[in-house]
Short mmCIF file of C-alpha atoms in Angstrom, two decimals:
data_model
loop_
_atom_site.label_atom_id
_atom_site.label_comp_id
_atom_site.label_asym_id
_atom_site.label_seq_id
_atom_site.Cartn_x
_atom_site.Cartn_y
_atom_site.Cartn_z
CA UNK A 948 31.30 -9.81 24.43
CA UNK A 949 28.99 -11.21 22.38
CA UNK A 950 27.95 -10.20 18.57
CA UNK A 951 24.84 -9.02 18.00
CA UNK A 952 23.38 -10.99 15.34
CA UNK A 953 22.83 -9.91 12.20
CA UNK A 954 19.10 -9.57 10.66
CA UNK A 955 19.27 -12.21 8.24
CA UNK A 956 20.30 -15.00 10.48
CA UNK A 957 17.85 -13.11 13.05
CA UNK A 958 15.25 -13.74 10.22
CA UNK A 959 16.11 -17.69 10.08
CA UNK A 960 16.50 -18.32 13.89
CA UNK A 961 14.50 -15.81 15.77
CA UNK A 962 11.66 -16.87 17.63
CA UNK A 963 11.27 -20.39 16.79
CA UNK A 964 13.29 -22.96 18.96
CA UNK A 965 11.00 -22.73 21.90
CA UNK A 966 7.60 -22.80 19.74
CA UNK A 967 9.24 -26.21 18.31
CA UNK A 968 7.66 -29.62 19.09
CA UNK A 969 8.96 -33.61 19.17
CA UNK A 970 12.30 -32.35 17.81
CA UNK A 971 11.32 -30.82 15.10
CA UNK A 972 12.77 -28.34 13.71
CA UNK A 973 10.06 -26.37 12.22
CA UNK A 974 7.11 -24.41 14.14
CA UNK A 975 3.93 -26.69 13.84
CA UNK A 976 0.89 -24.99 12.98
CA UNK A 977 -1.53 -25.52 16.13
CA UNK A 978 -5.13 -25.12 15.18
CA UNK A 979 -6.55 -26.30 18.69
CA UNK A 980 -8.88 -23.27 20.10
CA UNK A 981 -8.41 -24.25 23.62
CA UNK A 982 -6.20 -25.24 25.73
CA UNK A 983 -6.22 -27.91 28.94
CA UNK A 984 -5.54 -27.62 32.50
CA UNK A 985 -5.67 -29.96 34.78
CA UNK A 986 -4.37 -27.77 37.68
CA UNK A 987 -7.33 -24.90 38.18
CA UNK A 988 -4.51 -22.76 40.06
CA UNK A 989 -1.91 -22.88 36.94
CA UNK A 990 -4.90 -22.31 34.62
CA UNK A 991 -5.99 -19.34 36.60
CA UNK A 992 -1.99 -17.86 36.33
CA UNK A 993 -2.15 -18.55 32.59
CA UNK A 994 -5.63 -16.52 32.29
CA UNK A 995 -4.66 -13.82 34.32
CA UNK A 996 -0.91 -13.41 32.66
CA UNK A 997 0.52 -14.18 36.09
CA UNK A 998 2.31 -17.67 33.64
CA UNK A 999 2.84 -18.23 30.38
CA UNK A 1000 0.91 -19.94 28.46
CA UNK A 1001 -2.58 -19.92 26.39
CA UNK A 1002 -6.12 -20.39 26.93
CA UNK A 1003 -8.13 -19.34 23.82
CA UNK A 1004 -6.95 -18.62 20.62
CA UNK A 1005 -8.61 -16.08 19.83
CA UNK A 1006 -6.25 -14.53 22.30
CA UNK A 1007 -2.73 -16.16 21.85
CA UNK A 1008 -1.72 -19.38 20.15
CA UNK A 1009 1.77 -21.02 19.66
CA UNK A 1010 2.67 -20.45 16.29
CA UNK A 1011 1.16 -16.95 15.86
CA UNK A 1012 3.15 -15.85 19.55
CA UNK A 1013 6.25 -17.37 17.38
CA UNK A 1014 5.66 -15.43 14.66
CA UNK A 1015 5.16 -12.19 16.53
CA UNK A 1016 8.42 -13.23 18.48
CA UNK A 1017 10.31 -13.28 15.05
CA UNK A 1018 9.19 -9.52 14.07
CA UNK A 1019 9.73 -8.32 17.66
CA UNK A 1020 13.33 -9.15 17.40
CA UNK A 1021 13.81 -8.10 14.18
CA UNK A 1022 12.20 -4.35 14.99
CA UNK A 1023 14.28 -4.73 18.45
CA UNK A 1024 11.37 -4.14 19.83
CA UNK A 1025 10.18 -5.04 23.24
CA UNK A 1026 6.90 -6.29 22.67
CA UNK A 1027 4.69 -7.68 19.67
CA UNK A 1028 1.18 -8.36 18.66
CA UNK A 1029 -0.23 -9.51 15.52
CA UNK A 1030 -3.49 -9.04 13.59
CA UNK A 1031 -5.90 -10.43 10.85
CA UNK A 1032 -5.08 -8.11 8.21
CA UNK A 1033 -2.40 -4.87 8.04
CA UNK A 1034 -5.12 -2.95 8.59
CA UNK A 1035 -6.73 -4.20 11.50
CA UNK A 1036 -3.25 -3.92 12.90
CA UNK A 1037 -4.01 0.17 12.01
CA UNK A 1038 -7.69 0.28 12.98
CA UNK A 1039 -7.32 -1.37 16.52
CA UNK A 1040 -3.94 0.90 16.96
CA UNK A 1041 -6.12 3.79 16.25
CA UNK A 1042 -8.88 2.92 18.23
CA UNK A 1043 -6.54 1.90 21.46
CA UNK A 1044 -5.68 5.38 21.78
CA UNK A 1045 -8.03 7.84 19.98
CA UNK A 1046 -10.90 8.43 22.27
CA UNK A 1047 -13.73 10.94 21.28
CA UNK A 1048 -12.29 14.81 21.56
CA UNK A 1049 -8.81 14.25 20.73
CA UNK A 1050 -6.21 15.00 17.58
CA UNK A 1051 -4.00 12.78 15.33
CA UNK A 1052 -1.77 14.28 12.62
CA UNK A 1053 -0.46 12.39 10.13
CA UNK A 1054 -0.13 12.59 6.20
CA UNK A 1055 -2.21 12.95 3.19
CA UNK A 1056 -0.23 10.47 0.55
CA UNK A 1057 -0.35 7.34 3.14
CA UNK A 1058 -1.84 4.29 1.77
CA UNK A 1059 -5.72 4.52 0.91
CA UNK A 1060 -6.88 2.47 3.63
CA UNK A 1061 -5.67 4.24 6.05
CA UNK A 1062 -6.53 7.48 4.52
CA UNK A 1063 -10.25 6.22 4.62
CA UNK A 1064 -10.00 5.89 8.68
CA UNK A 1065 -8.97 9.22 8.64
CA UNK A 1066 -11.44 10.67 6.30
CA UNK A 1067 -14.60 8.24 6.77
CA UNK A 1068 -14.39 6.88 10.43
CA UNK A 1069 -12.68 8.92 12.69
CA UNK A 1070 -14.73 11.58 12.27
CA UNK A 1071 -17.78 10.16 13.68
CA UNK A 1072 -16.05 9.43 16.87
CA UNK A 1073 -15.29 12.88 17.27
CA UNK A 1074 -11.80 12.28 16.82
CA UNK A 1075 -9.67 15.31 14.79
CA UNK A 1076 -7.70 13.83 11.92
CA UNK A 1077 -5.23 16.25 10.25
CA UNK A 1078 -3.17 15.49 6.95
CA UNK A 1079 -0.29 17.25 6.34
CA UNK A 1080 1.82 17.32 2.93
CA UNK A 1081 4.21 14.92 3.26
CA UNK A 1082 6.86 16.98 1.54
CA UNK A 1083 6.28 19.67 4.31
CA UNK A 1084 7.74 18.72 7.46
CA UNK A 1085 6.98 22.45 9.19
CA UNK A 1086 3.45 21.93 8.69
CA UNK A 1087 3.56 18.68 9.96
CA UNK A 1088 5.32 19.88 13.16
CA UNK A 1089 3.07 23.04 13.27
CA UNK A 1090 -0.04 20.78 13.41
CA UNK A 1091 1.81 18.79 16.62
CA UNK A 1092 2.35 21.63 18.48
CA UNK A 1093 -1.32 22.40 18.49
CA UNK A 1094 -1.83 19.47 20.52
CA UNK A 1095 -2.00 15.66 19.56
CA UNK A 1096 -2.63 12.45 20.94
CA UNK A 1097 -0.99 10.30 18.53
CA UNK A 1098 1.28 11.05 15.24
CA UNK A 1099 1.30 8.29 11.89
CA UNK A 1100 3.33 8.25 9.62
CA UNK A 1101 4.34 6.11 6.53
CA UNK A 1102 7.70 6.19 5.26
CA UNK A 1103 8.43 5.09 2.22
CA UNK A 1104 4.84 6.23 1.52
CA UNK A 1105 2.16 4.39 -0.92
CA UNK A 1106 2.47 4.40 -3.61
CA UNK A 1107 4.49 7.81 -4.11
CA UNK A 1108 7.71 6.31 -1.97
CA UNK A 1109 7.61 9.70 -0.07
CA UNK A 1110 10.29 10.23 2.53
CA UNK A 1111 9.25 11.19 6.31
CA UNK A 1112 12.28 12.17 8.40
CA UNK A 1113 10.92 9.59 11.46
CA UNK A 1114 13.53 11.76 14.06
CA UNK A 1115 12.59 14.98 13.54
CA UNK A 1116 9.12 14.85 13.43
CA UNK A 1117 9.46 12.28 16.58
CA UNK A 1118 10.82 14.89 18.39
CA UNK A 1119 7.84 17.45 17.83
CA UNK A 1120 5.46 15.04 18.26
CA UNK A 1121 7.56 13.68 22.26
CA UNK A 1122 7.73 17.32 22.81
CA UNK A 1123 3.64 17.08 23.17
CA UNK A 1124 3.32 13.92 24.68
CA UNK A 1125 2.07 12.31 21.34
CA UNK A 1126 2.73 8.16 20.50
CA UNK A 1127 3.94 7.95 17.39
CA UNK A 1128 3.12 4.98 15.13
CA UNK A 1129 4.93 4.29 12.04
CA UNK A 1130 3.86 1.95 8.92
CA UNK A 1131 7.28 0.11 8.00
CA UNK A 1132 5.64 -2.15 5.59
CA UNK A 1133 7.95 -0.84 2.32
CA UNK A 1134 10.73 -0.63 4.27
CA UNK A 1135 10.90 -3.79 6.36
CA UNK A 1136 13.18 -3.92 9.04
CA UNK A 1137 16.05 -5.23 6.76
CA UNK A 1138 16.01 -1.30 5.46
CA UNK A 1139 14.31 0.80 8.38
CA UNK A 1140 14.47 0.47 12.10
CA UNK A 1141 11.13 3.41 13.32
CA UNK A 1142 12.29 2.51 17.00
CA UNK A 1143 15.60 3.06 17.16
CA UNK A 1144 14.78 6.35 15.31
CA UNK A 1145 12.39 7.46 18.70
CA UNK A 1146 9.01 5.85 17.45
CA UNK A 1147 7.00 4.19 20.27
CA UNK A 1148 5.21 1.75 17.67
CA UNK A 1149 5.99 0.03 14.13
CA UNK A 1150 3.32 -1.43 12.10
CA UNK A 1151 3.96 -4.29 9.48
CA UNK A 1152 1.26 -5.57 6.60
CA UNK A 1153 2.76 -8.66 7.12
CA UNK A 1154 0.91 -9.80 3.64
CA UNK A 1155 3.70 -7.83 2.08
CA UNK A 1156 7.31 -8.60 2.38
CA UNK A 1157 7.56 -10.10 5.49
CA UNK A 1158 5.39 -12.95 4.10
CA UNK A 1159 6.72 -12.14 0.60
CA UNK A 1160 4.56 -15.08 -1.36
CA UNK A 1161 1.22 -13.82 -1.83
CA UNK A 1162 -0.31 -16.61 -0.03
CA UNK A 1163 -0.99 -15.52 3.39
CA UNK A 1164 -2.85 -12.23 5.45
CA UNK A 1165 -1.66 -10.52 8.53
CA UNK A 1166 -0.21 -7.52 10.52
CA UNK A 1167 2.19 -6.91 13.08
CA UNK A 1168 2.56 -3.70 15.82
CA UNK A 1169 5.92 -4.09 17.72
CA UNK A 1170 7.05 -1.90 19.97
CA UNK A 1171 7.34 -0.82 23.83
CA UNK A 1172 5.51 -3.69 26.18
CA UNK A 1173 2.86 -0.98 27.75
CA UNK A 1174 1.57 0.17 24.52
CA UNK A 1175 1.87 -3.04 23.02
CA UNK A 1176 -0.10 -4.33 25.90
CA UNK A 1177 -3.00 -1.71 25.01
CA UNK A 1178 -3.56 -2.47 21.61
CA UNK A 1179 -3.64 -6.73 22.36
CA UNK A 1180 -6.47 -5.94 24.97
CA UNK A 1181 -8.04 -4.27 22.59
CA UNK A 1182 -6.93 -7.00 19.59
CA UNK A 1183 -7.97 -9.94 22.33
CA UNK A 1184 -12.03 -8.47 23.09
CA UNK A 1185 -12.52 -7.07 19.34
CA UNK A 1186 -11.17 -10.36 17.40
CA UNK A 1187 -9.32 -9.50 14.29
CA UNK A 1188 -7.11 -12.19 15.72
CA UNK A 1189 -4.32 -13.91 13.15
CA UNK A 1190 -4.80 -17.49 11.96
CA UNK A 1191 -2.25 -19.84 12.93
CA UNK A 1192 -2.09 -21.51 9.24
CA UNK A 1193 -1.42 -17.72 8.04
CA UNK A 1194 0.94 -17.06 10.91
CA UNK A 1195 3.03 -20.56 9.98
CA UNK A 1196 2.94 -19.27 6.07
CA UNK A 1197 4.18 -15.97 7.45
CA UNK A 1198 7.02 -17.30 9.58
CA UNK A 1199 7.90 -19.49 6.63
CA UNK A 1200 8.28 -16.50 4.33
CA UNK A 1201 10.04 -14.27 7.12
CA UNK A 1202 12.94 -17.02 6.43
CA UNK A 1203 14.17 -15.72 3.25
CA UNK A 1204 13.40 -11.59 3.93
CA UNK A 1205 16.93 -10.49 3.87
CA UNK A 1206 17.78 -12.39 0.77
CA UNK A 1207 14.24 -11.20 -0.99
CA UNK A 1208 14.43 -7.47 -0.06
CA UNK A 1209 17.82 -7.16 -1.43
CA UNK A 1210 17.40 -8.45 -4.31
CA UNK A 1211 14.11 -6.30 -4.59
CA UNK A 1212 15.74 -3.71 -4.39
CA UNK A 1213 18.95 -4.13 -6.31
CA UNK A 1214 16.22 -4.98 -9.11
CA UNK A 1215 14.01 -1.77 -8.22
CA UNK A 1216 17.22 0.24 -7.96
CA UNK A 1217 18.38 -0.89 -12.05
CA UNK A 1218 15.42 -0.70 -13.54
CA UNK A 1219 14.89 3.30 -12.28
CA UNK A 1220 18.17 3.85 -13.69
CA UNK A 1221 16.92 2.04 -16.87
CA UNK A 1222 13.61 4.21 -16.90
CA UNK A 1223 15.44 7.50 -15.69
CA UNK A 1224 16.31 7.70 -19.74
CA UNK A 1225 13.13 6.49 -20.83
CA UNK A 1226 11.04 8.68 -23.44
CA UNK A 1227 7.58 8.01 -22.69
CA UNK A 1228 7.93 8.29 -19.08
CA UNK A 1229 6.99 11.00 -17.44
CA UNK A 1230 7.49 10.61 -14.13
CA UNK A 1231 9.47 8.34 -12.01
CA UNK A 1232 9.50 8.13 -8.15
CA UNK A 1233 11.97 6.55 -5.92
CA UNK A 1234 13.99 7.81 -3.00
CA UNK A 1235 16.94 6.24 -4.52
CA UNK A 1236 17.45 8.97 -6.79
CA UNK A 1237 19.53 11.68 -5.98
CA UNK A 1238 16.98 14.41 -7.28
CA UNK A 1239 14.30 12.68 -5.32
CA UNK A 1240 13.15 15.53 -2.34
CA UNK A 1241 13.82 13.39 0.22
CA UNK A 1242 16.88 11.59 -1.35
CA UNK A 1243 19.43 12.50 1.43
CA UNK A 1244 16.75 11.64 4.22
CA UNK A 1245 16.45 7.98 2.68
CA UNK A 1246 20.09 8.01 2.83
CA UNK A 1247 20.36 9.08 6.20
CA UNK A 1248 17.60 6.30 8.23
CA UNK A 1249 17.32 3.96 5.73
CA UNK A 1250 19.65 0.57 4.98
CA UNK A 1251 18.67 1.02 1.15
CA UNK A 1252 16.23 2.39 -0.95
CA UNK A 1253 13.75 -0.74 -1.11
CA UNK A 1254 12.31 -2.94 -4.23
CA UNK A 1255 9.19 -0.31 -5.36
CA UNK A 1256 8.70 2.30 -7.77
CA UNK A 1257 6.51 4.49 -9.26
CA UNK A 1258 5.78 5.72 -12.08
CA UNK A 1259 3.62 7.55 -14.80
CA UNK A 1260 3.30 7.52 -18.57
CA UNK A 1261 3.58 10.38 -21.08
CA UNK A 1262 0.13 9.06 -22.88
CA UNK A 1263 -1.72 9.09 -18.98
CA UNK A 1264 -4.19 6.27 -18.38
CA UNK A 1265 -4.73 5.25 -22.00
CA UNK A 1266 -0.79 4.61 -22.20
CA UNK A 1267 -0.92 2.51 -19.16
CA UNK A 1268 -4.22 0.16 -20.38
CA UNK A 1269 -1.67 -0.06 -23.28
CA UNK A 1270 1.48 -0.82 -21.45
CA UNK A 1271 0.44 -3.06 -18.81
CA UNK A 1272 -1.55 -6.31 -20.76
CA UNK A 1273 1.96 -6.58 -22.55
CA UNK A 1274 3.88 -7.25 -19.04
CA UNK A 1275 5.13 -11.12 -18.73
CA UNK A 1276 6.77 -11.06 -15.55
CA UNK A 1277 4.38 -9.21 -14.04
CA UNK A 1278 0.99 -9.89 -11.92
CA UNK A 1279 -1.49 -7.20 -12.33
CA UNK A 1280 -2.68 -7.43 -8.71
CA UNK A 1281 -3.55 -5.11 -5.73
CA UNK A 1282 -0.08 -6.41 -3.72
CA UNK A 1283 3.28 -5.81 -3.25
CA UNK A 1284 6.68 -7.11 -1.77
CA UNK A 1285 5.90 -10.82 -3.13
CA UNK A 1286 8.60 -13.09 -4.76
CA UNK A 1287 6.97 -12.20 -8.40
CA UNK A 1288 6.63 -8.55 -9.60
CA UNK A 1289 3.50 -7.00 -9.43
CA UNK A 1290 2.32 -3.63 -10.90
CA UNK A 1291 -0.96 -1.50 -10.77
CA UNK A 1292 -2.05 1.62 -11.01
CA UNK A 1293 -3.37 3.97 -7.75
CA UNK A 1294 -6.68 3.59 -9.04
CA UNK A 1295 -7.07 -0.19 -8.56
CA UNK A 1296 -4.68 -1.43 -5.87
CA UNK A 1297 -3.62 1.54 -3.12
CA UNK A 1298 -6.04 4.10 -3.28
CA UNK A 1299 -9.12 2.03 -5.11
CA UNK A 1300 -11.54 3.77 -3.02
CA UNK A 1301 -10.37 6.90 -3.87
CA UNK A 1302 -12.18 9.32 -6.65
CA UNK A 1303 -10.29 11.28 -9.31
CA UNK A 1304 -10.71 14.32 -7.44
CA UNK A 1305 -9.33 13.04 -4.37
CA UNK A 1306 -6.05 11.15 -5.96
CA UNK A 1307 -5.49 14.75 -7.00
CA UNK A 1308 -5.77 16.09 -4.17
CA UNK A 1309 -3.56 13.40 -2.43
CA UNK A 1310 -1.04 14.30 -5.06
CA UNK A 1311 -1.50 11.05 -6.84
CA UNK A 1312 -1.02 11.29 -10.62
CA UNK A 1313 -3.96 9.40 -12.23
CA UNK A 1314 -2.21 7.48 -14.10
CA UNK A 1315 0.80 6.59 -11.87
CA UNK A 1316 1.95 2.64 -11.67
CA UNK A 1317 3.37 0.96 -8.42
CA UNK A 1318 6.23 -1.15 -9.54
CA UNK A 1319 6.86 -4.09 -7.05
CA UNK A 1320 10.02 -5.67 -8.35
CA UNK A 1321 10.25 -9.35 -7.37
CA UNK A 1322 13.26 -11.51 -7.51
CA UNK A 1323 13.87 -12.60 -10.69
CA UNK A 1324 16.76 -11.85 -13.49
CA UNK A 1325 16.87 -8.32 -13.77
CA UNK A 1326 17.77 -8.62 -17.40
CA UNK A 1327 14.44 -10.74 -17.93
CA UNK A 1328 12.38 -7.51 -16.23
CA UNK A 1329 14.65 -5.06 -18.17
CA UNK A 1330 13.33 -6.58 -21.49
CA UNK A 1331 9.59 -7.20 -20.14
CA UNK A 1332 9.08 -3.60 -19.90
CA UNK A 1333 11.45 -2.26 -23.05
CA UNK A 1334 9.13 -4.83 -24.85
CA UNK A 1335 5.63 -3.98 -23.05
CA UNK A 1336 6.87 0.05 -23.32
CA UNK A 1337 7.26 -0.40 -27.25
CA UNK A 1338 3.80 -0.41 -28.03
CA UNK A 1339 3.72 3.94 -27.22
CA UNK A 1340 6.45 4.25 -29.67
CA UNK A 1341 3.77 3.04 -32.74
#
């Protein structure tokens, strides 16, 4: 019987050899928008998905169907489509399924973006959005029993690395017929697998850590072919379609994702400790410590307790303007899961377009910082934040 293969030589090999050209061994980036046929019957196959193949780009394209390949078999998934942006991969998942009349539950602390669907847009299609506290999984399944067409969740959550326990709340949520979609961009699936824990559909930001270098958009839905097929119809006519240069960047950086996430989070994982002891920090989230509240539920689904951190600062926002000028190994940027470290507070990267009022209400200190670790030396990021730290203790 034959091994299964392991995700990081699934990460190298996956999806490539037949997307490969002249004997290369690399996926070329194809930028043609068209494709030709000189047989009218083969062309009509290809158009109709009777053969493989591809028409118009804007539809499917070599290297982006290689990339999608990669994540498909990575998430074990069936079926995979990409996207634009991580959150048109959200917004045309949402809009597949949510028609005018219906319900979707789902939780307040997700990332900002897709708060703002819930909040902004949804509502003037009719379409019932209900946030739960993440923290309370009874509400969550009280609000599913009520009826639902499709359940979201987030898990680890942005930016407060909340837990969701994906099988129980998939099991309220199959018990009313409900799809459930979860985001598994902090996770990855070197630390999470949604769909073997009962989701239908897993969503990537691929600009995160499956690209990993900052340098390329894109999202990713994997999951069961019929659903799948839904949301590419959808993709296809509305045209947040991926570009193959990104898609080639993306399948580039999905080469080194084992070795980058664990080294992510073996640096995420020793700088907590570091900070647990800390005296000007006030609060520190991340499910890898034990008095996290959903500590034991990390333990339980995930592979390890991923490369980002939160945290806030005993002197609140003024501390942070403070702190975060003196960081060397650090981008101050609105990103995360890239080979450098990057840090921000709520307020300018994950929930920008959210108001004081409402970070409080999404129970979102005001002056918490999301700590993407990167990959270098952890004694090098030890020392940049003892050193950038220092200046509260004048």
């Amino acid at each position: 019987m034959t091994r299964k293969v392991n995700r990081a030589t699934a990460a190298v090999w996956a999806g490539e050899k037949d997307y490969r050209a002249h004997g290369a061994t690399q996926v070329p980036v194809v930028n043609s928008v068209s494709y030709d046929y000189t047989d009218l019957t083969h062309w009509y196959d290809v158009a109709t998905g009777e053969a493989a193949g591809h028409i118009y780009s804007r539809n499917t394209n070599p290297t982006v169907a290689s990339f999608e390949d990669k994540v498909r078999q990575l998430e074990g998934a069936e079926a995979a489509t990409s996207f634009a942006t991580g959150m048109a991969a959200i917004s045309n998942t949402f809009y597949t399924f949510l028609k005018p009349g219906e319900r979707v539950v789902s939780i307040k602390d997700s990332y900002g973006g897709t708060n703002r669907i819930f909040s902004d847009f949804l509502p003037h299609m009719n379409i019932e959005a209900v946030l739960c506290d993440t923290d309370d999984h009874e509400a969550l399944e009280e609000e599913i029993k009520k009826g639902c067409k499709l359940v979201h969740l987030e898990s680890p959550t942005n930016p407060t690395v909340k837990i969701v326990d994906i099988k129980r709340i998939v099991k309220a949520a199959h018990e009313e017929g409900a799809i459930v979609v979860v985001d598994n961009t902090f996770a990855t699936p070197i630390l999470q697998s949604p769909l073997t824990l009962g989701a239908d559909l897993v969503i990537h930001s691929a600009t995160k850590f499956l690209g990993g270098h900052a340098d390329a958009l894109g999202g990713v839905l994997c999951g069961e072919s019929k659903l799948v097929g839904e949301v590419y119809h959808y993709r296809e006519i509305n045209g947040a379609t991926l570009d193959p240069h990104a898609a080639y960047l993306l399948l580039r950086g999905l080469k080194t994702l084992d070795l980058r996430v664990r080294k992510q989070t073996e640096n995420a994982e020793k700088l907590v400790e570091y900070l647990q002891t800390h005296p000007e920090i006030a609060d520190l989230f991340y499910p890898g410590l034990k008095n996290h509240p959903h500590h034991d539920i990390a333990t339980e689904q995930m592979r390890g307790y991923g490369g980002i951190f939160s945290f806030s600062l005993k002197g609140g926002m003024e501390a942070v303007r403070k702190v975060l000028p003196r960081l060397k190994y650090a981008n101050r940027a609105a990103n995360l899961g890239a080979v450098e470290t990057t840090v921000g507070p709520a307020n300018t990267t994950s929930h920008v377009e959210s108001t004081e009022e409402e970070l409080v209400n999404l129970g979102i200190p005001s002056s918490l910082v999301r700590y993407s670790a990167g990959i270098e030396d952890f004694d090098d990021l030890k020392d940049d934040l003892e050193n950038a730290l220092s200046i509260l203790e004048n």
